[in-house]
C-alpha positions as a Markdown table, in Angstrom:
| # | Residue | x | y | z |
|---|---|---|---|---|
| 1 | Met | 44.5 | -56.5 | 37.5 |
| 2 | Phe | 46.6 | -53.7 | 36.5 |
| 3 | Glu | 45.0 | -53.6 | 32.9 |
| 4 | Ala | 41.8 | -53.7 | 35.0 |
| 5 | Lys | 42.8 | -51.0 | 36.9 |
| 6 | Lys | 44.2 | -48.9 | 33.9 |
| 7 | Asn | 41.1 | -48.9 | 32.2 |
| 8 | Thr | 39.1 | -47.8 | 35.1 |
| 9 | His | 41.8 | -45.1 | 35.5 |
| 10 | Asn | 41.0 | -43.8 | 31.2 |
| 11 | Trp | 37.2 | -44.7 | 32.0 |
| 12 | Leu | 37.7 | -41.8 | 34.9 |
| 13 | Ile | 39.5 | -39.6 | 33.4 |
| 14 | Trp | 37.0 | -39.4 | 30.5 |
| 15 | Leu | 34.4 | -38.9 | 32.8 |
| 16 | Gly | 35.9 | -35.9 | 34.5 |
| 17 | Val | 36.7 | -34.1 | 30.9 |
| 18 | Phe | 32.9 | -34.8 | 30.3 |
| 19 | Val | 31.8 | -33.5 | 33.4 |
| 20 | Val | 33.9 | -30.3 | 32.7 |
| 21 | Phe | 32.5 | -30.2 | 29.4 |
| 22 | Cys | 28.8 | -30.1 | 30.3 |
| 23 | Ala | 29.3 | -27.7 | 33.0 |
| 24 | Ala | 31.3 | -25.2 | 30.7 |
| 25 | Val | 28.6 | -25.3 | 28.2 |
| 26 | Tyr | 25.7 | -25.2 | 31.3 |
| 27 | Val | 28.0 | -22.0 | 33.0 |
| 28 | Leu | 28.7 | -19.9 | 28.6 |
| 29 | Arg | 25.0 | -21.2 | 27.8 |
| 30 | Ser | 24.4 | -17.4 | 27.4 |
| 31 | Val | 27.1 | -16.9 | 24.7 |
| 32 | Leu | 27.6 | -20.0 | 23.0 |
| 33 | Leu | 24.1 | -19.6 | 21.0 |
| 34 | Pro | 25.8 | -17.5 | 17.8 |
| 35 | Phe | 28.8 | -20.5 | 17.8 |
| 36 | Val | 27.0 | -23.5 | 17.7 |
| 37 | Ala | 24.6 | -22.0 | 15.4 |
| 38 | Gly | 27.8 | -21.3 | 13.1 |
| 39 | Ile | 28.9 | -24.2 | 14.1 |
| 40 | Ile | 25.8 | -26.3 | 12.9 |
| 41 | Ile | 25.4 | -24.1 | 9.8 |
| 42 | Gly | 29.0 | -25.4 | 8.7 |
| 43 | Tyr | 28.4 | -28.9 | 9.4 |
| 44 | Val | 25.0 | -28.9 | 7.2 |
| 45 | Leu | 26.6 | -26.7 | 3.6 |
| 46 | Asp | 30.3 | -29.0 | 4.1 |
| 47 | Pro | 28.5 | -31.4 | 1.3 |
| 48 | Ile | 27.8 | -28.6 | -0.9 |
| 49 | Ala | 31.0 | -26.7 | -0.1 |
| 50 | Asp | 32.8 | -30.7 | -1.1 |
| 51 | Lys | 31.3 | -30.6 | -4.2 |
| 52 | Phe | 32.4 | -27.5 | -5.7 |
| 53 | Gln | 35.9 | -28.4 | -4.0 |
| 54 | Lys | 35.2 | -31.7 | -6.6 |
| 55 | Met | 35.0 | -29.3 | -9.5 |
| 56 | Gly | 38.5 | -28.0 | -9.4 |
| 57 | Met | 37.9 | -24.6 | -6.5 |
| 58 | Ser | 40.2 | -24.5 | -3.4 |
| 59 | Arg | 38.6 | -24.9 | -0.5 |
| 60 | Thr | 38.5 | -21.1 | 0.5 |
| 61 | Trp | 36.9 | -20.2 | -2.6 |
| 62 | Ala | 34.4 | -22.9 | -2.3 |
| 63 | Thr | 33.1 | -21.4 | 1.1 |
| 64 | Val | 33.3 | -18.0 | 0.0 |
| 65 | Ile | 30.7 | -19.1 | -3.1 |
| 66 | Val | 28.6 | -21.3 | -0.7 |
| 67 | Met | 28.1 | -18.4 | 1.7 |
| 68 | Leu | 27.9 | -16.2 | -1.1 |
| 69 | Leu | 24.8 | -18.2 | -1.9 |
| 70 | Leu | 23.2 | -18.6 | 1.2 |
| 71 | Val | 23.3 | -15.0 | 1.9 |
| 72 | Leu | 21.9 | -13.9 | -1.6 |
| 73 | Ile | 19.0 | -16.6 | -0.5 |
| 74 | Phe | 18.4 | -16.8 | 3.2 |
| 75 | Phe | 18.6 | -12.6 | 4.0 |
| 76 | Pro | 15.9 | -11.4 | 1.3 |
| 77 | Leu | 13.7 | -14.2 | 2.0 |
| 78 | Leu | 14.0 | -13.5 | 5.9 |
| 79 | Phe | 13.0 | -9.7 | 5.1 |
| 80 | Leu | 10.5 | -10.2 | 3.0 |
| 81 | Leu | 8.8 | -13.1 | 5.6 |
| 82 | Leu | 8.9 | -10.6 | 8.3 |
| 83 | Gly | 7.4 | -8.0 | 6.5 |
| 84 | Val | 4.3 | -10.2 | 5.6 |
| 85 | Ile | 4.1 | -11.4 | 9.1 |
| 86 | Gln | 4.4 | -7.9 | 10.3 |
| 87 | Gly | 1.7 | -6.8 | 8.1 |
| 88 | Gln | -0.8 | -9.8 | 9.1 |
| 89 | Ile | -0.3 | -9.0 | 12.6 |
| 90 | Ser | -1.1 | -5.7 | 12.5 |
| 91 | Asp | -4.3 | -6.6 | 10.7 |
| 92 | Phe | -5.4 | -9.3 | 13.0 |
| 93 | Ile | -5.0 | -6.9 | 16.2 |
| 94 | Ala | -6.9 | -4.2 | 14.7 |
| 95 | Ala | -10.0 | -6.9 | 13.6 |
| 96 | Leu | -9.5 | -9.0 | 16.8 |
| 97 | Pro | -12.6 | -7.2 | 18.6 |
| 98 | Asn | -15.1 | -8.3 | 15.9 |
| 99 | Tyr | -13.6 | -11.4 | 16.0 |
| 100 | Ile | -14.4 | -11.7 | 19.8 |
| 101 | Ser | -18.0 | -10.6 | 18.7 |
| 102 | Ala | -18.4 | -13.1 | 16.3 |
| 103 | Leu | -17.1 | -16.0 | 18.0 |
| 104 | Met | -19.0 | -15.2 | 20.9 |
| 105 | Lys | -22.5 | -15.2 | 18.7 |
| 106 | Lys | -21.6 | -18.5 | 17.0 |
| 107 | Ile | -21.1 | -20.2 | 20.3 |
| 108 | Glu | -24.4 | -18.4 | 22.0 |
| 109 | Pro | -26.2 | -21.7 | 21.4 |
| 110 | Ile | -24.3 | -23.8 | 23.4 |
| 111 | Phe | -24.3 | -21.3 | 26.9 |
| 112 | Tyr | -28.0 | -21.4 | 26.2 |
| 113 | Glu | -28.2 | -24.8 | 26.0 |
| 114 | Leu | -26.2 | -25.5 | 29.0 |
| 115 | Gln | -28.5 | -22.9 | 30.5 |
| 116 | Ser | -31.5 | -24.9 | 29.5 |
| 117 | Lys | -30.2 | -28.0 | 31.3 |
| 118 | Phe | -28.2 | -27.0 | 34.3 |
| 119 | Pro | -31.1 | -23.6 | 35.4 |
| 120 | Asp | -27.8 | -22.0 | 37.9 |
| 121 | Ile | -25.5 | -21.2 | 35.2 |
| 122 | Asp | -26.1 | -18.0 | 34.5 |
| 123 | Ala | -25.4 | -17.5 | 30.7 |
| 124 | Glu | -24.7 | -14.0 | 30.5 |
| 125 | Lys | -22.4 | -13.6 | 33.1 |
| 126 | Val | -19.9 | -16.7 | 31.9 |
| 127 | Lys | -20.1 | -14.9 | 28.0 |
| 128 | Ala | -18.7 | -11.8 | 29.9 |
| 129 | Tyr | -16.2 | -13.7 | 31.7 |
| 130 | Leu | -15.2 | -15.9 | 28.3 |
| 131 | Arg | -15.5 | -11.9 | 26.2 |
| 132 | Gly | -13.4 | -9.7 | 28.4 |
| 133 | Asn | -10.6 | -12.5 | 29.2 |
| 134 | Met | -10.3 | -13.8 | 25.3 |
| 135 | Ser | -9.9 | -10.2 | 24.5 |
| 136 | Asn | -6.9 | -9.5 | 27.1 |
| 137 | Ala | -5.1 | -13.0 | 26.1 |
| 138 | Leu | -5.4 | -12.8 | 22.5 |
| 139 | Lys | -4.2 | -8.9 | 22.3 |
| 140 | Val | -1.4 | -9.5 | 24.5 |
| 141 | Thr | -0.5 | -12.2 | 22.5 |
| 142 | Gly | -0.9 | -10.3 | 19.5 |
| 143 | Lys | 1.3 | -8.0 | 20.8 |
| 144 | Val | 3.9 | -10.3 | 22.2 |
| 145 | Ile | 4.3 | -11.6 | 18.8 |
| 146 | Gly | 4.8 | -8.5 | 17.1 |
| 147 | Gly | 7.1 | -7.5 | 19.4 |
| 148 | Val | 9.1 | -10.4 | 18.6 |
| 149 | Ile | 8.9 | -10.1 | 14.9 |
| 150 | Ser | 9.3 | -5.9 | 14.9 |
| 151 | Gly | 12.1 | -6.2 | 17.5 |
| 152 | Gly | 14.1 | -9.0 | 15.4 |
| 153 | Phe | 13.2 | -12.1 | 17.6 |
| 154 | Ala | 14.3 | -10.8 | 21.1 |
| 155 | Phe | 14.5 | -14.2 | 22.6 |
| 156 | Val | 18.2 | -14.3 | 20.7 |
| 157 | Asn | 21.0 | -11.7 | 21.1 |
| 158 | Ile | 19.9 | -10.7 | 17.1 |
| 159 | Ile | 23.4 | -8.6 | 17.0 |
| 160 | Ser | 25.5 | -11.5 | 18.2 |
| 161 | Leu | 23.6 | -14.5 | 15.5 |
| 162 | Leu | 24.1 | -11.9 | 12.8 |
| 163 | Leu | 27.4 | -10.9 | 13.4 |
| 164 | Ile | 29.3 | -13.4 | 14.9 |
| 165 | Thr | 27.6 | -16.4 | 13.5 |
| 166 | Pro | 28.4 | -15.8 | 10.2 |
| 167 | Val | 32.1 | -15.8 | 10.8 |
| 168 | Val | 31.8 | -19.0 | 13.0 |
| 169 | Ala | 30.5 | -20.5 | 9.8 |
| 170 | Phe | 33.1 | -19.7 | 7.2 |
| 171 | Tyr | 35.4 | -20.6 | 9.6 |
| 172 | Met | 34.3 | -23.7 | 10.4 |
| 173 | Leu | 33.2 | -24.3 | 6.5 |
| 174 | Arg | 36.6 | -23.7 | 5.3 |
| 175 | Asp | 38.4 | -25.4 | 7.8 |
| 176 | Trp | 36.3 | -28.2 | 8.4 |
| 177 | Asp | 38.7 | -31.4 | 7.1 |
| 178 | Thr | 41.6 | -29.6 | 8.4 |
| 179 | Phe | 39.6 | -30.1 | 12.2 |
| 180 | Ile | 38.1 | -33.6 | 11.7 |
| 181 | Gly | 41.7 | -34.5 | 10.4 |
| 182 | Lys | 43.6 | -32.9 | 13.9 |
| 183 | Val | 40.7 | -34.2 | 16.3 |
| 184 | Asn | 40.9 | -37.7 | 14.4 |
| 185 | Gly | 45.2 | -37.5 | 15.3 |
| 186 | Leu | 44.1 | -37.0 | 18.6 |
| 187 | Leu | 42.3 | -40.2 | 19.2 |
| 188 | Pro | 43.5 | -43.1 | 21.5 |
| 189 | Arg | 45.5 | -45.4 | 19.3 |
| 190 | Arg | 44.0 | -48.8 | 20.6 |
| 191 | Ser | 40.4 | -47.6 | 20.7 |
| 192 | Lys | 40.9 | -45.6 | 17.1 |
| 193 | Ala | 38.9 | -47.8 | 15.0 |
| 194 | Ser | 35.9 | -47.9 | 17.4 |
| 195 | Ile | 35.5 | -44.2 | 17.9 |
| 196 | Glu | 35.2 | -43.8 | 14.0 |
| 197 | Gln | 33.4 | -46.7 | 13.8 |
| 198 | Gln | 31.0 | -45.0 | 16.2 |
| 199 | Ala | 32.1 | -41.4 | 14.7 |
| 200 | Arg | 30.4 | -42.7 | 11.7 |
| 201 | Glu | 27.3 | -43.5 | 12.7 |
| 202 | Ile | 27.1 | -40.6 | 15.0 |
| 203 | Asn | 27.3 | -38.7 | 11.2 |
| 204 | Gln | 25.3 | -40.5 | 9.4 |
| 205 | Ile | 22.6 | -40.5 | 11.7 |
| 206 | Met | 23.0 | -36.3 | 11.9 |
| 207 | Ala | 23.1 | -35.9 | 8.2 |
| 208 | Asn | 20.4 | -37.7 | 7.2 |
| 209 | Phe | 17.8 | -36.2 | 10.5 |
| 210 | Ile | 19.3 | -32.8 | 10.7 |
| 211 | Arg | 19.6 | -31.8 | 6.9 |
| 212 | Gly | 16.7 | -33.9 | 5.9 |
| 213 | Gln | 14.4 | -32.8 | 8.5 |
| 214 | Leu | 15.1 | -29.0 | 7.7 |
| 215 | Ser | 14.2 | -29.8 | 4.3 |
| 216 | Val | 11.2 | -31.3 | 5.4 |
| 217 | Cys | 10.5 | -28.3 | 8.1 |
| 218 | Val | 10.7 | -25.8 | 5.3 |
| 219 | Leu | 9.4 | -27.2 | 2.7 |
| 220 | Leu | 5.7 | -28.2 | 5.4 |
| 221 | Gly | 6.3 | -24.2 | 6.3 |
| 222 | Cys | 6.1 | -23.0 | 2.7 |
| 223 | Phe | 2.7 | -25.5 | 2.5 |
| 224 | Tyr | 1.3 | -25.0 | 5.2 |
| 225 | Ala | 1.9 | -20.9 | 4.9 |
| 226 | Leu | 0.6 | -20.6 | 1.1 |
| 227 | Gly | -2.3 | -23.0 | 2.0 |
| 228 | Leu | -3.8 | -21.0 | 4.6 |
| 229 | Tyr | -3.0 | -17.7 | 2.9 |
| 230 | Phe | -5.0 | -18.5 | -0.2 |
| 231 | Val | -8.0 | -19.9 | 2.1 |
| 232 | Gly | -7.7 | -16.6 | 3.5 |
| 233 | Leu | -7.0 | -17.1 | 7.2 |
| 234 | Asp | -5.7 | -13.9 | 8.8 |
| 235 | Leu | -2.0 | -14.7 | 10.6 |
| 236 | Gly | -2.2 | -18.1 | 8.1 |
| 237 | Ile | 1.4 | -17.2 | 6.8 |
| 238 | Met | 3.0 | -17.0 | 10.1 |
| 239 | Ile | 0.9 | -19.5 | 11.6 |
| 240 | Gly | 1.7 | -21.7 | 8.6 |
| 241 | Phe | 5.3 | -21.2 | 9.0 |
| 242 | Ile | 6.1 | -21.5 | 12.4 |
| 243 | Ala | 3.7 | -24.7 | 12.1 |
| 244 | Gly | 6.2 | -26.2 | 9.5 |
| 245 | Ile | 9.2 | -24.9 | 11.3 |
| 246 | Ile | 8.6 | -26.3 | 14.3 |
| 247 | Ser | 7.4 | -29.5 | 13.3 |
| 248 | Phe | 10.9 | -31.2 | 13.9 |
| 249 | Ile | 9.6 | -31.7 | 17.0 |
| 250 | Pro | 7.3 | -34.7 | 16.6 |
| 251 | Tyr | 3.0 | -33.7 | 16.1 |
| 252 | Val | 3.6 | -30.8 | 17.6 |
| 253 | Gly | 3.9 | -27.8 | 15.0 |
| 254 | Ser | 1.2 | -29.8 | 13.1 |
| 255 | Ile | -1.1 | -30.3 | 16.2 |
| 256 | Ser | -0.5 | -26.6 | 17.7 |
| 257 | Gly | -0.8 | -25.3 | 14.0 |
| 258 | Phe | -4.2 | -27.0 | 13.3 |
| 259 | Val | -5.7 | -26.0 | 17.1 |
| 260 | Ile | -4.4 | -22.3 | 16.5 |
| 261 | Ser | -5.9 | -21.8 | 12.7 |
| 262 | Met | -8.9 | -23.6 | 13.8 |
| 263 | Cys | -9.3 | -20.8 | 16.3 |
| 264 | Ile | -9.0 | -18.0 | 14.2 |
| 265 | Ala | -11.0 | -20.0 | 11.6 |
| 266 | Leu | -14.3 | -20.2 | 13.7 |
| 267 | Ala | -14.2 | -16.2 | 14.8 |
| 268 | Gln | -13.5 | -15.2 | 11.0 |
| 269 | Phe | -15.6 | -17.5 | 8.7 |
| 270 | Asp | -18.9 | -17.6 | 8.5 |
| 271 | Glu | -18.7 | -20.0 | 5.8 |
| 272 | Val | -18.3 | -24.2 | 7.1 |
| 273 | Gly | -16.3 | -24.4 | 3.5 |
| 274 | Arg | -13.7 | -22.2 | 4.5 |
| 275 | Ile | -13.3 | -23.8 | 7.5 |
| 276 | Leu | -12.7 | -27.2 | 6.2 |
| 277 | Ser | -10.8 | -25.7 | 4.0 |
| 278 | Val | -8.3 | -24.6 | 7.0 |
| 279 | Val | -8.7 | -28.2 | 8.2 |
| 280 | Gly | -8.1 | -29.7 | 4.8 |
| 281 | Val | -4.7 | -27.5 | 4.3 |
| 282 | Phe | -3.6 | -29.2 | 8.0 |
| 283 | Val | -5.1 | -33.1 | 6.5 |
| 284 | Val | -2.8 | -32.6 | 2.8 |
| 285 | Gly | 0.1 | -31.6 | 5.0 |
| 286 | Gln | -0.1 | -34.0 | 6.9 |
| 287 | Phe | -0.1 | -36.9 | 4.4 |
| 288 | Leu | 2.5 | -35.3 | 2.3 |
| 289 | Glu | 4.8 | -35.4 | 5.1 |
| 290 | Gly | 4.2 | -38.8 | 6.2 |
| 291 | Asn | 3.7 | -40.2 | 2.6 |
| 292 | Phe | 6.7 | -37.9 | 0.7 |
| 293 | Leu | 8.8 | -35.6 | 2.6 |
| 294 | Thr | 9.7 | -37.7 | 5.2 |
| 295 | Pro | 10.2 | -40.7 | 4.1 |
| 296 | Lys | 12.6 | -39.5 | 0.9 |
| 297 | Leu | 14.6 | -36.7 | 2.3 |
| 298 | Val | 15.0 | -38.3 | 6.2 |
| 299 | Gly | 14.5 | -42.1 | 5.4 |
| 300 | Asp | 13.8 | -44.3 | 8.3 |
| 301 | Ser | 17.1 | -45.4 | 9.7 |
| 302 | Val | 18.5 | -42.5 | 11.3 |
| 303 | Gly | 18.0 | -44.8 | 14.4 |
| 304 | Leu | 16.2 | -41.6 | 16.5 |
| 305 | His | 12.7 | -42.4 | 18.0 |
| 306 | Pro | 10.4 | -39.6 | 18.1 |
| 307 | Val | 9.7 | -40.1 | 21.5 |
| 308 | Trp | 13.5 | -39.6 | 22.3 |
| 309 | Val | 13.5 | -37.0 | 19.7 |
| 310 | Met | 10.8 | -35.0 | 21.9 |
| 311 | Phe | 12.3 | -35.9 | 25.0 |
| 312 | Ala | 15.5 | -34.5 | 23.8 |
| 313 | Leu | 14.5 | -31.1 | 22.5 |
| 314 | Leu | 12.4 | -30.6 | 25.7 |
| 315 | Ala | 15.3 | -31.5 | 28.2 |
| 316 | Gly | 17.3 | -29.4 | 26.4 |
| 317 | Gly | 15.0 | -26.6 | 26.1 |
| 318 | Val | 14.8 | -26.4 | 30.1 |
| 319 | Leu | 18.6 | -27.0 | 30.7 |
| 320 | Leu | 20.0 | -24.6 | 27.8 |
| 321 | Gly | 17.3 | -22.4 | 26.2 |
| 322 | Phe | 17.3 | -22.0 | 22.7 |
| 323 | Leu | 21.3 | -23.2 | 22.8 |
| 324 | Gly | 19.5 | -26.6 | 24.1 |
| 325 | Leu | 17.3 | -26.8 | 21.1 |
| 326 | Leu | 19.7 | -26.5 | 18.7 |
| 327 | Ile | 22.5 | -28.9 | 20.2 |
| 328 | Ala | 19.5 | -31.5 | 21.3 |
| 329 | Val | 19.3 | -33.6 | 18.4 |
| 330 | Pro | 22.8 | -34.2 | 17.9 |
| 331 | Val | 23.5 | -35.0 | 21.2 |
| 332 | Ala | 20.9 | -37.6 | 21.1 |
| 333 | Ala | 22.6 | -39.3 | 18.4 |
| 334 | Ile | 25.8 | -39.7 | 20.3 |
| 335 | Ile | 24.0 | -41.2 | 23.4 |
| 336 | Gly | 21.9 | -43.7 | 20.9 |
| 337 | Val | 25.0 | -44.7 | 19.3 |
| 338 | Leu | 26.9 | -44.9 | 22.2 |
| 339 | Val | 23.8 | -46.9 | 24.3 |
| 340 | Arg | 23.7 | -49.2 | 21.3 |
| 341 | His | 27.8 | -49.9 | 21.0 |
| 342 | Ala | 27.6 | -50.3 | 25.1 |
| 343 | Ile | 24.5 | -53.1 | 25.1 |
| 344 | Glu | 26.6 | -54.8 | 22.3 |
| 345 | Asn | 29.9 | -54.6 | 24.5 |
| 346 | Tyr | 27.9 | -56.0 | 27.6 |
| 347 | Lys | 26.1 | -59.0 | 25.1 |
| 348 | His | 29.8 | -59.8 | 24.2 |
| 349 | Ser | 31.1 | -59.6 | 28.1 |
| 350 | Ser | 31.4 | -62.1 | 31.3 |
| 351 | Leu | 29.0 | -60.1 | 32.8 |
| 352 | Tyr | 26.4 | -60.7 | 30.4 |
| 353 | Leu | 27.6 | -64.6 | 28.9 |
| 354 | Glu | 28.6 | -65.4 | 32.9 |
| 355 | Asp | 32.1 | -67.4 | 31.9 |
């Protein structure tokens, strides 16, 4: 009886700590983004720093070299990409009226066909209504996207990301092993082996998914962007790269990128062959992702079902915004492992066995 009460007391303590932690994250969500981003960068780059350490470098020098390589590679590519996208947006907005007129001409036969079958429909009024709304919607969308790009992604605090995230990433990367050792030293002695086992499973899942999926998204984004660029689609680089980057949400990136690309292709191109080329880019991209990129880079043993990933990302986005998107997959991995162990313990308990 005493042991049962003690276990219940321990569970209540851990539950209280968990509730306080969740409340703190929710209250501080507006300032946590650069810190969480820095921790994720440190986690992703830790294996590279470990390799430099094995070559005989100190952890500090290994961290300096890894961060320097990141800065030298990432930031020039980012500014180059933003410059190209901003130029595409300007050209697209300038050509927008012509695209709307061309699209309306292509769908005119549909209106007249509907009018022949339904005489009460005024085709001219419907066309005027659609033309006006399409023009306004596309102009607003283009201006919003242009403002986001030119403003340096206004949905996040770019100053804090640029100033705080690299500092957090540096210290997390340098002190990662020390931090893990200190956390390991605080684990309850009786449950230490079980917690370490669950932590290893969580780390394996997150390593396979985050590092692997990040590689898939970047490669897929580059493929879509280059493919749509060579096809000649306006905004092709931006649409393709964004479609690839948000492919960590199963099916959302490819479907949204395909729909947007087809709408622009129908307005921009008169040749059926070029429209089919846009379709071909996404068909080939999906083939590469499903048969080569995801199996090789992510693997099939991550233990995260696509539906669970979609739910976690949507729930995280609704509750915590962009911060929620960053921590959704790690939290989903942790919950998944804990639930599996809870089910395992339940199947060995007297409640399940009815002893």
